[in-house]
Coordinates of C-alpha atoms in Angstrom, one line a residue:
M15 CA 51.5 24.6 38.5
T16 CA 51.3 23.0 42.0
H17 CA 47.9 22.4 43.4
R18 CA 47.5 22.6 47.2
R19 CA 46.2 19.6 49.1
R20 CA 42.4 19.4 49.1
F21 CA 42.1 17.5 52.4
A22 CA 43.9 18.3 55.8
C23 CA 43.6 16.7 59.2
D24 CA 43.7 18.6 62.5
D25 CA 47.0 18.4 64.4
V26 CA 46.4 16.0 67.4
T27 CA 49.9 16.3 68.8
P28 CA 49.8 16.8 72.7
T29 CA 49.9 20.5 73.5
D30 CA 53.0 20.2 75.7
E31 CA 54.9 18.7 72.7
A32 CA 53.5 20.9 70.0
P33 CA 55.8 23.6 68.5
A34 CA 54.4 27.1 68.8
Q35 CA 53.1 28.0 65.3
P36 CA 50.9 30.9 64.2
P37 CA 47.5 29.8 62.8
R38 CA 47.7 29.1 59.0
E39 CA 45.4 31.0 56.7
I40 CA 43.8 28.6 54.1
P41 CA 43.6 30.2 50.7
E42 CA 40.4 30.2 48.7
D43 CA 39.9 26.9 46.8
I44 CA 39.5 27.9 43.1
F45 CA 39.7 24.3 42.0
S46 CA 36.7 23.1 43.9
T47 CA 34.5 20.4 42.2
A48 CA 31.5 21.2 44.4
E49 CA 29.7 23.0 41.6
I50 CA 27.5 20.6 39.6
P51 CA 27.4 21.5 35.9
F52 CA 24.2 22.1 34.0
P53 CA 23.3 19.3 31.5
S54 CA 23.8 20.1 27.9
E55 CA 20.6 18.5 26.6
R56 CA 17.0 17.9 27.8
P57 CA 15.4 14.6 26.6
L58 CA 11.7 14.8 25.9
N59 CA 9.1 12.3 24.7
V60 CA 7.5 13.0 21.4
Y61 CA 5.8 11.3 18.5
A62 CA 8.2 10.7 15.6
F63 CA 5.2 11.0 13.2
D64 CA 1.8 11.4 14.7
P65 CA -0.6 9.5 17.0
S66 CA -2.2 7.5 14.1
L67 CA 0.8 5.3 13.9
G68 CA 0.4 4.3 17.5
K69 CA 3.4 2.3 18.7
F70 CA 4.6 1.6 15.2
V71 CA 8.4 1.0 15.3
G72 CA 10.0 4.2 16.7
N73 CA 6.9 6.3 16.6
Q74 CA 7.1 7.1 20.3
M75 CA 10.7 8.4 20.6
V76 CA 12.9 10.7 22.7
T77 CA 14.3 13.8 21.2
H78 CA 17.1 15.9 22.7
V79 CA 16.9 19.7 22.8
R80 CA 19.3 22.2 24.3
Y81 CA 18.9 22.4 28.0
E82 CA 17.5 25.6 29.5
S83 CA 15.6 26.5 32.6
L84 CA 11.9 26.7 31.7
E85 CA 9.0 28.4 33.2
P86 CA 5.6 26.6 33.1
G87 CA 4.2 26.7 29.6
P88 CA 6.9 25.8 28.7
I89 CA 8.5 29.2 28.2
G90 CA 12.2 29.3 27.3
E91 CA 14.6 31.7 25.7
R92 CA 13.4 31.1 22.1
F93 CA 9.8 29.8 22.4
A94 CA 6.8 30.5 24.6
V95 CA 4.0 28.0 24.6
I96 CA 0.7 29.8 25.2
D97 CA -2.2 27.3 25.5
Y98 CA -5.3 29.4 25.0
D99 CA -8.1 27.5 23.3
G100 CA -9.7 30.0 21.0
S101 CA -12.9 28.0 20.5
Q102 CA -13.5 27.1 24.1
K103 CA -12.3 30.5 25.4
T104 CA -10.1 28.9 28.0
F105 CA -6.5 28.5 29.1
Y106 CA -5.2 25.0 29.7
K107 CA -2.9 24.3 32.7
P108 CA 0.7 24.8 31.5
V109 CA 3.2 21.9 31.9
N110 CA 6.2 22.4 34.1
L111 CA 9.0 20.5 32.5
D112 CA 11.4 21.5 35.3
D113 CA 9.2 19.4 37.7
P114 CA 11.6 16.8 39.1
K115 CA 9.1 14.0 38.4
L116 CA 9.1 15.0 34.7
L117 CA 12.9 15.5 34.5
M118 CA 13.3 11.9 35.6
T119 CA 10.9 10.5 32.9
H120 CA 11.8 12.6 29.8
G121 CA 8.7 14.6 30.3
L122 CA 5.1 13.4 29.9
T123 CA 4.3 10.1 28.1
P124 CA 2.9 10.7 24.6
S125 CA -0.9 11.2 24.9
E126 CA -3.6 12.6 22.7
A127 CA -5.8 13.3 25.7
D128 CA -3.5 15.4 27.8
P129 CA -3.1 19.1 26.7
R130 CA 0.1 19.3 28.7
F131 CA 1.8 16.7 26.4
H132 CA 0.6 18.8 23.4
Q133 CA 2.5 21.7 24.9
Q134 CA 5.6 19.5 25.4
M135 CA 5.4 18.2 21.9
V136 CA 5.3 21.6 20.2
Y137 CA 8.1 23.0 22.4
A138 CA 10.4 20.0 21.8
V139 CA 9.9 19.7 18.0
A140 CA 10.1 23.4 17.3
S141 CA 13.3 23.6 19.5
E142 CA 14.8 20.7 17.6
T143 CA 14.0 22.3 14.3
L144 CA 15.5 25.6 15.2
Q145 CA 18.7 23.9 16.5
R146 CA 19.2 22.0 13.2
F147 CA 18.9 25.2 11.2
E148 CA 21.3 27.2 13.5
F149 CA 23.8 24.3 13.4
A150 CA 23.6 24.2 9.5
L151 CA 23.9 28.0 9.1
G152 CA 26.6 28.5 11.7
R153 CA 24.8 31.3 13.4
R154 CA 21.8 32.3 15.5
V155 CA 18.4 32.7 13.8
R156 CA 16.3 35.6 14.8
W157 CA 12.6 35.9 14.5
R158 CA 11.0 38.6 12.4
T159 CA 10.0 41.5 14.6
R160 CA 7.9 43.7 12.3
L161 CA 5.8 43.3 9.1
D162 CA 7.7 45.8 7.1
R163 CA 9.9 48.9 7.4
S164 CA 6.9 51.2 7.9
H165 CA 5.9 49.4 11.1
A166 CA 7.5 50.0 14.5
P167 CA 9.6 47.0 15.9
A168 CA 7.9 44.5 18.1
P169 CA 8.3 44.8 21.9
R170 CA 11.7 44.1 23.3
G171 CA 12.5 40.4 23.4
A172 CA 10.2 39.5 20.5
S173 CA 13.2 38.7 18.3
R174 CA 14.3 36.1 20.8
R175 CA 11.0 34.3 21.5
L176 CA 8.3 33.0 19.2
G177 CA 4.8 32.1 20.4
L178 CA 3.4 28.5 20.0
F179 CA -0.4 28.1 20.4
P180 CA -1.2 24.4 20.5
H181 CA -5.1 24.8 20.5
A182 CA -5.6 28.1 18.8
M183 CA -8.8 27.3 16.9
C184 CA -11.2 24.5 16.0
E185 CA -10.2 24.2 12.4
A186 CA -8.3 21.8 10.1
N187 CA -5.4 24.2 9.8
A188 CA -2.1 25.2 11.2
F189 CA -0.1 28.2 10.2
Y190 CA 2.7 30.7 11.0
C191 CA 1.2 34.2 11.6
P192 CA 3.6 37.2 11.7
D193 CA 0.8 39.3 13.1
A194 CA 0.5 37.0 16.1
H195 CA 4.3 36.6 16.2
G196 CA 3.7 32.9 16.5
I197 CA 2.4 29.6 15.1
L198 CA -1.3 28.7 15.5
F199 CA -2.3 25.0 15.6
G200 CA -5.8 23.9 15.0
Y201 CA -7.8 20.8 15.9
F202 CA -10.8 19.3 14.0
K203 CA -13.1 16.3 13.6
A204 CA -11.9 13.4 11.4
S205 CA -14.0 12.4 8.4
R206 CA -17.0 10.2 9.4
T207 CA -17.0 8.3 6.0
N208 CA -13.4 7.8 5.3
P209 CA -11.3 8.5 8.5
G210 CA -8.3 6.2 7.7
R211 CA -6.7 5.0 10.9
N212 CA -8.7 7.5 12.9
L213 CA -12.1 6.9 14.5
P214 CA -15.0 8.4 12.6
G215 CA -15.4 11.9 14.0
Q216 CA -12.5 11.7 16.4
T217 CA -10.7 14.9 17.3
V218 CA -7.4 15.3 15.4
F219 CA -4.7 17.7 16.8
T220 CA -2.3 19.3 14.3
C221 CA 0.0 20.1 17.2
L222 CA 0.7 16.3 17.6
S223 CA 2.0 16.0 14.0
H224 CA 5.8 16.1 14.0
D225 CA 5.7 17.1 10.3
I226 CA 3.3 19.9 10.8
I227 CA 5.3 21.4 13.7
V228 CA 8.5 21.3 11.7
H229 CA 6.8 22.7 8.6
E230 CA 5.3 25.7 10.4
T231 CA 8.5 26.4 12.4
T232 CA 10.5 26.4 9.1
H233 CA 8.1 29.1 7.7
A234 CA 9.0 31.3 10.7
I235 CA 12.7 30.6 10.3
V236 CA 12.7 31.4 6.6
D237 CA 10.7 34.6 7.3
G238 CA 13.3 35.6 9.9
I239 CA 16.1 35.1 7.4
R240 CA 14.5 36.4 4.2
E241 CA 11.6 38.8 5.0
H242 CA 10.8 39.6 1.4
F243 CA 10.2 36.0 0.6
M244 CA 6.8 36.7 2.1
E245 CA 5.9 38.8 -1.0
P246 CA 4.4 36.5 -3.8
T247 CA 5.9 38.4 -6.7
N248 CA 5.8 35.3 -9.0
V249 CA 4.2 31.9 -9.1
D250 CA 7.3 30.3 -7.4
V251 CA 7.4 32.3 -4.2
A252 CA 4.6 30.7 -2.2
A253 CA 5.5 27.3 -3.7
F254 CA 9.1 27.7 -2.6
H255 CA 8.0 28.5 1.0
E256 CA 5.8 25.3 1.0
A257 CA 8.5 23.1 -0.6
F258 CA 11.3 24.3 1.6
A259 CA 9.2 23.7 4.8
D260 CA 8.3 20.2 3.4
L261 CA 12.0 19.4 2.8
A262 CA 12.9 20.3 6.4
A263 CA 10.2 18.0 7.7
L264 CA 10.9 15.1 5.4
F265 CA 14.7 15.1 5.9
L266 CA 14.1 14.9 9.6
H267 CA 12.4 11.5 9.1
F268 CA 15.8 10.0 8.2
S269 CA 17.2 10.8 11.7
H270 CA 14.7 8.3 13.2
K271 CA 16.9 5.2 13.2
E272 CA 14.4 2.5 14.3
V273 CA 11.9 3.6 11.5
L274 CA 14.8 3.9 9.0
V275 CA 16.1 0.3 9.7
D276 CA 12.6 -1.1 9.6
T277 CA 11.8 0.6 6.3
L278 CA 15.1 -0.6 4.8
Q279 CA 14.4 -4.2 5.7
K280 CA 10.9 -4.1 4.3
T281 CA 11.9 -2.4 1.0
G282 CA 15.2 -4.3 0.4
G283 CA 17.1 -1.1 0.8
K284 CA 15.0 0.9 -1.7
L285 CA 14.0 3.8 0.5
F286 CA 12.1 5.5 -2.3
E287 CA 9.4 2.8 -2.6
Y288 CA 5.9 4.2 -1.9
K289 CA 4.6 1.0 -0.2
L290 CA 6.0 -1.2 2.5
K291 CA 5.2 -4.9 2.2
G292 CA 3.3 -6.6 5.0
D293 CA 5.0 -8.8 7.6
A294 CA 3.2 -11.8 6.2
E295 CA 3.8 -13.0 2.6
L296 CA 1.0 -12.5 0.1
A297 CA 0.9 -14.5 -3.1
P298 CA 1.2 -12.4 -6.3
G299 CA -2.3 -11.1 -7.2
G300 CA -3.7 -12.5 -3.9
T301 CA -6.2 -10.7 -1.6
P302 CA -5.0 -9.9 1.9
A303 CA -6.7 -12.1 4.5
I304 CA -5.1 -10.7 7.6
Q305 CA -3.8 -7.3 8.5
S306 CA -0.2 -8.5 8.4
Q307 CA -0.5 -9.0 4.7
L308 CA -1.6 -5.4 4.1
S309 CA 1.0 -3.1 2.5
T310 CA 1.4 0.3 4.2
E311 CA 2.5 3.7 3.1
N312 CA 6.3 4.4 3.4
P313 CA 6.4 6.7 6.4
L314 CA 9.8 8.1 5.5
I315 CA 8.6 9.8 2.3
A316 CA 5.0 10.6 3.5
L317 CA 4.1 13.9 5.1
A318 CA 1.4 14.5 7.7
T319 CA -0.2 11.0 7.5
Q320 CA -2.9 11.5 10.2
F321 CA -3.9 14.9 8.8
G322 CA -4.3 13.5 5.3
E323 CA -6.3 10.5 6.4
A324 CA -8.5 12.4 8.7
A325 CA -9.4 14.8 5.9
G326 CA -10.6 11.8 3.9
R327 CA -7.6 11.6 1.5
Q328 CA -6.9 7.9 2.2
S329 CA -3.2 8.8 2.3
S330 CA -0.7 11.3 3.7
L331 CA -1.1 15.0 2.9
R332 CA 1.9 15.0 0.5
S333 CA 4.8 12.8 -0.5
A334 CA 8.5 13.3 -1.2
L335 CA 8.2 12.0 -4.8
M336 CA 4.9 13.3 -6.2
T337 CA 6.4 14.4 -9.6
P338 CA 8.0 11.6 -11.7
A339 CA 11.3 11.9 -13.6
T340 CA 9.6 11.6 -16.9
P341 CA 8.8 13.8 -19.9
D342 CA 5.3 14.2 -18.6
G343 CA 6.7 15.1 -15.1
A344 CA 8.8 17.8 -16.8
K345 CA 5.6 19.4 -18.2
E346 CA 4.0 19.9 -14.8
I347 CA 6.1 23.0 -14.0
S348 CA 4.2 24.8 -16.8
T349 CA 0.8 23.8 -15.7
K350 CA 0.7 23.6 -11.9
I351 CA 0.3 26.9 -10.1
E352 CA -1.3 25.9 -6.7
P353 CA 1.5 26.5 -4.2
H354 CA 1.5 23.0 -2.6
E355 CA 1.2 21.2 -6.0
R356 CA 3.9 23.3 -7.5
G357 CA 6.1 23.1 -4.4
A358 CA 5.9 19.2 -4.7
I359 CA 7.9 19.5 -8.0
L360 CA 10.8 21.2 -6.1
V361 CA 10.6 18.6 -3.3
A362 CA 10.6 15.7 -5.8
A363 CA 13.7 17.2 -7.5
V364 CA 15.7 17.5 -4.3
F365 CA 14.7 14.0 -3.1
D366 CA 15.5 12.5 -6.5
A367 CA 19.0 13.9 -6.1
Y368 CA 19.1 12.6 -2.5
F369 CA 18.1 9.0 -3.4
T370 CA 20.6 9.1 -6.3
V371 CA 23.5 10.0 -4.0
Y372 CA 22.3 7.5 -1.4
G373 CA 22.4 4.8 -4.2
R374 CA 25.9 5.8 -5.2
R375 CA 27.2 5.6 -1.6
T376 CA 25.6 2.2 -0.9
F377 CA 26.3 0.5 -4.2
D378 CA 29.4 -1.3 -2.9
L379 CA 27.5 -2.6 0.1
F380 CA 25.0 -4.3 -2.1
R381 CA 27.8 -5.7 -4.3
I382 CA 29.4 -7.2 -1.2
F383 CA 26.0 -8.6 -0.1
R384 CA 25.3 -10.2 -3.5
A385 CA 28.8 -11.6 -3.6
G386 CA 28.1 -13.4 -0.4
G387 CA 25.0 -15.1 -1.8
G388 CA 22.5 -12.5 -0.7
S389 CA 19.5 -11.5 -2.8
V390 CA 18.3 -7.9 -2.9
D391 CA 15.1 -9.1 -4.5
K392 CA 13.9 -10.2 -1.1
A393 CA 12.5 -7.5 1.0
D394 CA 14.0 -8.7 4.3
L395 CA 17.6 -7.5 4.6
P396 CA 19.9 -8.8 7.3
A397 CA 20.1 -6.5 10.3
P398 CA 23.8 -5.7 10.0
L399 CA 23.4 -4.6 6.4
A400 CA 20.2 -2.6 7.3
N401 CA 22.0 -0.8 10.1
R402 CA 24.9 0.1 7.8
L403 CA 22.5 1.4 5.1
A404 CA 20.7 3.3 7.8
M405 CA 23.9 5.1 8.8
E406 CA 24.5 6.1 5.2
A407 CA 20.9 7.2 4.6
S408 CA 20.9 9.3 7.7
R409 CA 24.3 10.9 7.0
T410 CA 23.2 11.7 3.5
A411 CA 19.9 13.2 4.6
E412 CA 21.7 15.5 7.1
E413 CA 24.1 16.6 4.4
F414 CA 21.3 17.4 2.0
F415 CA 19.4 19.3 4.7
T416 CA 22.5 21.3 5.5
I417 CA 23.0 22.2 1.8
C418 CA 19.4 23.4 1.5
A419 CA 19.6 25.5 4.7
R420 CA 22.9 27.1 3.6
A421 CA 21.5 27.8 0.2
L422 CA 19.2 30.4 1.7
D423 CA 22.2 32.6 2.2
Y424 CA 23.0 32.3 -1.5
C425 CA 19.6 33.3 -2.8
P426 CA 18.7 36.8 -4.0
P427 CA 16.9 38.8 -1.3
V428 CA 13.6 39.2 -3.3
D429 CA 11.5 37.5 -6.0
I430 CA 12.8 34.0 -5.4
T431 CA 12.3 31.4 -8.2
F432 CA 13.1 27.6 -8.3
G433 CA 15.9 28.4 -10.8
D434 CA 17.4 30.8 -8.2
F435 CA 17.3 28.1 -5.6
L436 CA 19.1 25.6 -7.9
R437 CA 21.9 28.1 -8.4
A438 CA 22.0 28.7 -4.7
L439 CA 22.2 25.0 -3.9
L440 CA 25.1 24.4 -6.3
T441 CA 27.1 27.5 -5.2
A442 CA 26.6 26.8 -1.5
H443 CA 27.8 23.2 -2.0
L444 CA 30.8 24.3 -4.0
D445 CA 31.7 27.0 -1.4
Y446 CA 31.7 24.5 1.5
T447 CA 32.7 21.3 -0.4
P448 CA 34.8 22.1 -3.5
D449 CA 35.6 18.4 -4.0
D450 CA 32.5 16.5 -4.9
P451 CA 33.4 12.7 -4.9
D452 CA 29.8 11.6 -4.9
R453 CA 28.7 14.1 -7.6
I454 CA 26.0 15.7 -5.5
R455 CA 26.0 18.8 -7.7
D456 CA 25.4 16.7 -10.8
A457 CA 22.6 14.8 -9.1
L458 CA 20.9 18.1 -8.3
M459 CA 21.3 19.5 -11.8
Q460 CA 19.9 16.4 -13.4
A461 CA 17.0 16.0 -11.0
F462 CA 15.9 19.6 -11.5
R463 CA 16.3 19.3 -15.3
L464 CA 14.0 16.2 -15.3
R465 CA 11.3 18.3 -13.6
G466 CA 11.6 21.1 -16.1
I467 CA 13.3 23.6 -13.6
V468 CA 15.8 25.9 -15.3
A469 CA 17.8 28.8 -14.1
E470 CA 16.8 32.2 -15.5
N471 CA 19.7 34.0 -17.3
A472 CA 22.0 31.0 -17.2
T473 CA 24.1 30.7 -20.4
A474 CA 24.3 26.9 -20.4
F475 CA 23.4 23.8 -18.5
S476 CA 26.7 23.2 -16.8
E477 CA 28.1 23.6 -13.3
D478 CA 30.3 26.6 -14.2
A479 CA 27.3 28.3 -15.9
L480 CA 25.0 27.7 -13.0
F481 CA 27.3 28.8 -10.2
W482 CA 26.8 32.4 -9.1
P483 CA 29.8 34.3 -10.5
K484 CA 32.5 35.4 -8.0
V485 CA 33.6 39.0 -7.7
V486 CA 37.1 39.6 -8.7
R487 CA 39.2 39.3 -5.6
G488 CA 39.8 42.7 -3.9
S489 CA 37.7 44.7 -6.4
L490 CA 35.0 45.5 -3.8
R491 CA 35.9 46.0 -0.2
V492 CA 33.8 47.1 2.8
P493 CA 36.1 49.0 5.2
A494 CA 35.2 49.2 8.9
L495 CA 32.7 46.3 8.9
T496 CA 32.5 44.5 12.3
F497 CA 32.0 40.7 12.4
G498 CA 31.7 40.3 16.2
D499 CA 31.9 36.7 17.4
P500 CA 30.0 33.5 17.0
N501 CA 27.6 34.5 19.7
G502 CA 26.3 37.5 17.7
L503 CA 26.6 41.3 17.5
T504 CA 25.9 43.8 20.1
K505 CA 23.4 46.6 19.5
E506 CA 26.2 49.1 19.0
E507 CA 27.9 46.8 16.5
K508 CA 24.6 46.3 14.6
D509 CA 24.0 50.1 14.4
H510 CA 27.6 50.6 13.2
N511 CA 27.3 47.9 10.5
G512 CA 24.0 49.2 9.3
D513 CA 25.6 52.7 8.7
V514 CA 28.6 51.1 7.0
L515 CA 26.6 48.9 4.7
R516 CA 24.1 51.7 3.6
A517 CA 27.0 54.0 2.9
F518 CA 28.7 51.2 0.9
A519 CA 25.6 50.7 -1.1
V520 CA 25.3 54.3 -2.0
T521 CA 29.0 54.6 -2.9
H522 CA 29.0 51.5 -5.1
A523 CA 25.4 51.7 -6.4
D524 CA 26.4 51.5 -10.0
K525 CA 28.6 48.4 -9.5
L526 CA 25.9 46.7 -7.5
G527 CA 23.2 47.5 -10.1
F528 CA 21.2 50.0 -8.2
D529 CA 19.8 53.3 -9.5
P530 CA 21.0 55.9 -7.0
K531 CA 18.0 58.1 -8.0
A532 CA 15.4 55.4 -7.6
G533 CA 15.2 55.6 -3.8
K534 CA 16.8 54.7 -0.5
I535 CA 18.9 51.5 -0.3
E536 CA 18.1 49.6 2.9
A537 CA 20.1 46.8 4.6
P538 CA 17.3 44.6 6.0
S539 CA 19.6 42.0 7.4
F540 CA 23.3 41.1 7.9
H541 CA 24.5 38.0 9.7
P542 CA 28.1 37.1 10.6
M543 CA 29.0 33.4 10.0
F544 CA 31.8 31.3 11.3
S545 CA 32.8 28.0 9.9
T546 CA 35.7 25.6 9.7
G547 CA 36.8 24.4 6.3
K548 CA 38.1 20.9 5.5
D549 CA 41.6 22.5 5.5
G550 CA 41.1 23.3 9.2
K551 CA 41.0 27.0 8.7
L552 CA 38.4 29.3 10.4
Y553 CA 36.4 31.2 7.8
V554 CA 34.7 34.4 8.9
S555 CA 32.1 35.9 6.6
M556 CA 28.9 37.9 6.6
V557 CA 25.7 37.5 4.5
V558 CA 24.1 40.9 3.7
E559 CA 20.8 41.9 2.0
L560 CA 20.6 45.2 0.3
V561 CA 17.2 46.2 -1.0
Q562 CA 15.8 49.2 -2.9
T563 CA 12.1 49.7 -3.0
T564 CA 10.2 51.8 -5.6
R565 CA 6.4 52.4 -5.8
V566 CA 5.1 51.5 -9.3
P567 CA 1.6 52.4 -10.5
F568 CA -0.6 49.5 -11.7
G569 CA -1.8 51.4 -14.7
L570 CA -4.4 49.9 -17.0
G571 CA -7.1 51.9 -15.2
I572 CA -6.3 50.2 -11.9
P573 CA -5.8 52.6 -9.0
G574 CA -2.9 52.4 -6.5
T575 CA 0.7 51.3 -6.6
F576 CA 2.7 48.2 -5.7
P577 CA 6.2 47.9 -4.2
L578 CA 8.8 46.8 -6.7
R579 CA 11.9 45.6 -4.8
N580 CA 15.3 45.3 -6.4
G581 CA 18.1 43.8 -4.4
V582 CA 21.4 42.0 -4.0
T583 CA 22.8 39.5 -1.6
L584 CA 26.4 40.1 -0.6
L585 CA 28.7 37.4 0.8
I586 CA 31.6 39.3 2.5
A587 CA 34.7 37.6 3.7
Q588 CA 37.1 38.7 6.4
D589 CA 40.6 37.4 5.4
P590 CA 43.2 36.6 8.0
P591 CA 45.9 39.3 8.8
E592 CA 48.8 39.8 6.4
H593 CA 52.1 41.1 7.8
D594 CA 50.4 42.0 11.1
K595 CA 47.7 44.0 9.3
R596 CA 44.1 42.9 8.9
P597 CA 42.8 43.6 5.3
D598 CA 39.5 45.3 4.7
P599 CA 36.6 42.8 4.3
R600 CA 36.1 41.9 0.6
V601 CA 32.9 41.0 -1.3
R602 CA 33.0 37.5 -2.7
F603 CA 29.6 37.2 -4.2
V604 CA 27.0 39.7 -5.5
I605 CA 23.8 37.7 -6.1
P606 CA 21.3 40.1 -7.8
K607 CA 17.7 40.4 -8.6
L608 CA 17.6 43.8 -10.2
Y609 CA 15.2 46.0 -12.2
R610 CA 14.3 45.0 -15.7
P611 CA 11.2 46.3 -17.6
E612 CA 10.1 42.7 -18.2
R613 CA 10.4 41.8 -14.5
E614 CA 8.3 44.9 -13.6
E615 CA 5.7 43.7 -16.0
R616 CA 5.8 40.2 -14.7
V617 CA 5.3 41.3 -11.1
R618 CA 2.5 43.7 -12.1
N619 CA 0.7 41.0 -14.0
F620 CA 1.0 38.5 -11.2
Y621 CA -0.4 40.8 -8.7
I622 CA -3.3 41.6 -11.0
A623 CA -4.0 38.0 -11.8
S624 CA -3.9 37.0 -8.1
G625 CA -6.4 39.6 -7.2
R626 CA -4.1 41.8 -5.1
A627 CA -4.4 44.8 -7.4
T628 CA -8.2 45.1 -6.9
T629 CA -8.2 44.3 -3.2
Q630 CA -9.2 47.3 -1.2
P631 CA -6.5 48.2 1.4
T632 CA -7.6 48.0 5.0
G633 CA -6.6 50.7 7.5
H634 CA -3.1 52.1 7.2
D635 CA -1.4 48.8 6.0
D636 CA -1.8 49.1 2.2
D637 CA 1.0 46.6 1.6
K638 CA -0.4 43.8 3.7
R639 CA -2.2 42.6 0.6
F640 CA 1.2 41.9 -1.0
R641 CA 2.2 39.4 1.6
L642 CA 1.5 35.7 2.0
N643 CA -1.3 34.8 4.3
F644 CA -0.5 31.2 5.5
A645 CA -3.9 30.9 7.2
L646 CA -5.6 31.1 3.8
L647 CA -2.8 29.3 1.9
H648 CA -2.9 26.3 4.3
A649 CA -6.7 26.2 4.2
G650 CA -6.6 25.9 0.4
V651 CA -8.0 29.4 -0.2

């Protein structure tokens, strides 16, 4: 294709010598470079951990979120920061991140005293968390828009935008609230007797804790993907919510390169050490004389340090390795029922596997280092080795986060247990990475076994027995299902797919394990996914929830009923055309959690034991008592 000249000069030939020519019409320039493209990212200043670490290596960092035009708040496409102080009954002036002065400086400088930075912090970290999940899942995450099927949907646009309230209340709490369609962050006074690195009685803001923001945003994301995980039908459900949110926050630590390199150098490459040695040497058994000799908590495996210290705990709120890989550690699964304590068992299992794989991938680097005369007994590693180890640790952390995020699509739609999550992790990893050179699946299996976590109904402790079984190829097909494109489905396509899936569930109820007479089968969610395999092929699939709800009386002289939900998760694949004809989509996996008399009894007993059976319903919402209340859960109630 020939491009016309972009520049032309006027003809200056004398008029008496110029040939007579008609005026030339200049065509429209469709190749103009005058249009300035929008940037792809917006850099914003944030705390990597929280204000208590001050200017500790890498604590004040710049994160990069997807660029979008923002209204003051900030208010964007996916989040709206609403800074109303519930205790002071006042609105704080919203920050305008599109102000040219702030665009030039990556937003406001980190500050505890400026509410506008608080607004910037929650927007930036929540946006980064959502982006990581959407990248891992290969699709757009939508927020939950109603509490259950009996409620009307939220106003138009609610599925796109979640509210963030940085100063919602004067309380040592932060929680995701479906009723408010947002996340509420509190602020409180630090302990006066044991404040840690805080001043006695100083105001601590939960909205400035990187970990707390990621944790609460993850609760909202999980609720948008699996709405029935909000129903605590067994002792693992609330614990799973807490553990999964902690995993998302902790794995993000390993993307902070400066902190990662510093920790590697101070631990001799042993990232799982609880304590970091001080900068100045201390004789064995000696007493620290100066602050440089004090050991500090490893920030990579600690969660919400400022919050924990301000509450008088003398340490972080939680840690990645709170349950040891010992026979005593394996017994804790039978005794711990408080959601955070029980969730810590799952977190420890996943991080045990992570550190095991990290060790396998870096073993050769340490061998080379020792062969050159280096000693790993010394805490101070050379910078080139620390940088190389940091790359491996960060890559492995991102891979484990992706496995955990994708495993959500391989969980049953209701009544989640730790054993279900183990099977989902293994199956998701097999599906995306059939070859497993670093034995990630074995590391996960052994780590879960050492914490006493077993998969219900598994016939043996082996990979083949723990994988969810595949459906015989071509035995279940879903004609007329529409997959749309990577940007999502239109409303017409969603309505069409809903009709197709409900009709499919009725037609194949027996094969799927439903009782056609037990009630209507709903399709609460269905999400197309697009991914590229290692073979370079584009894989098009859809994850579908099918759920049947029955009302079951409590009996035993207790009035009322409770919802018993039975369901399956379908993973449906759209194969490429064959002989110029596109085959009907086929079901690859049917992941069930179906009715059994013993399961009905377990759910009934758990509701009774947790006080939900005797709770008097309020107003019209009888089933609200059967949903998690994060405000009470995070307050320790």
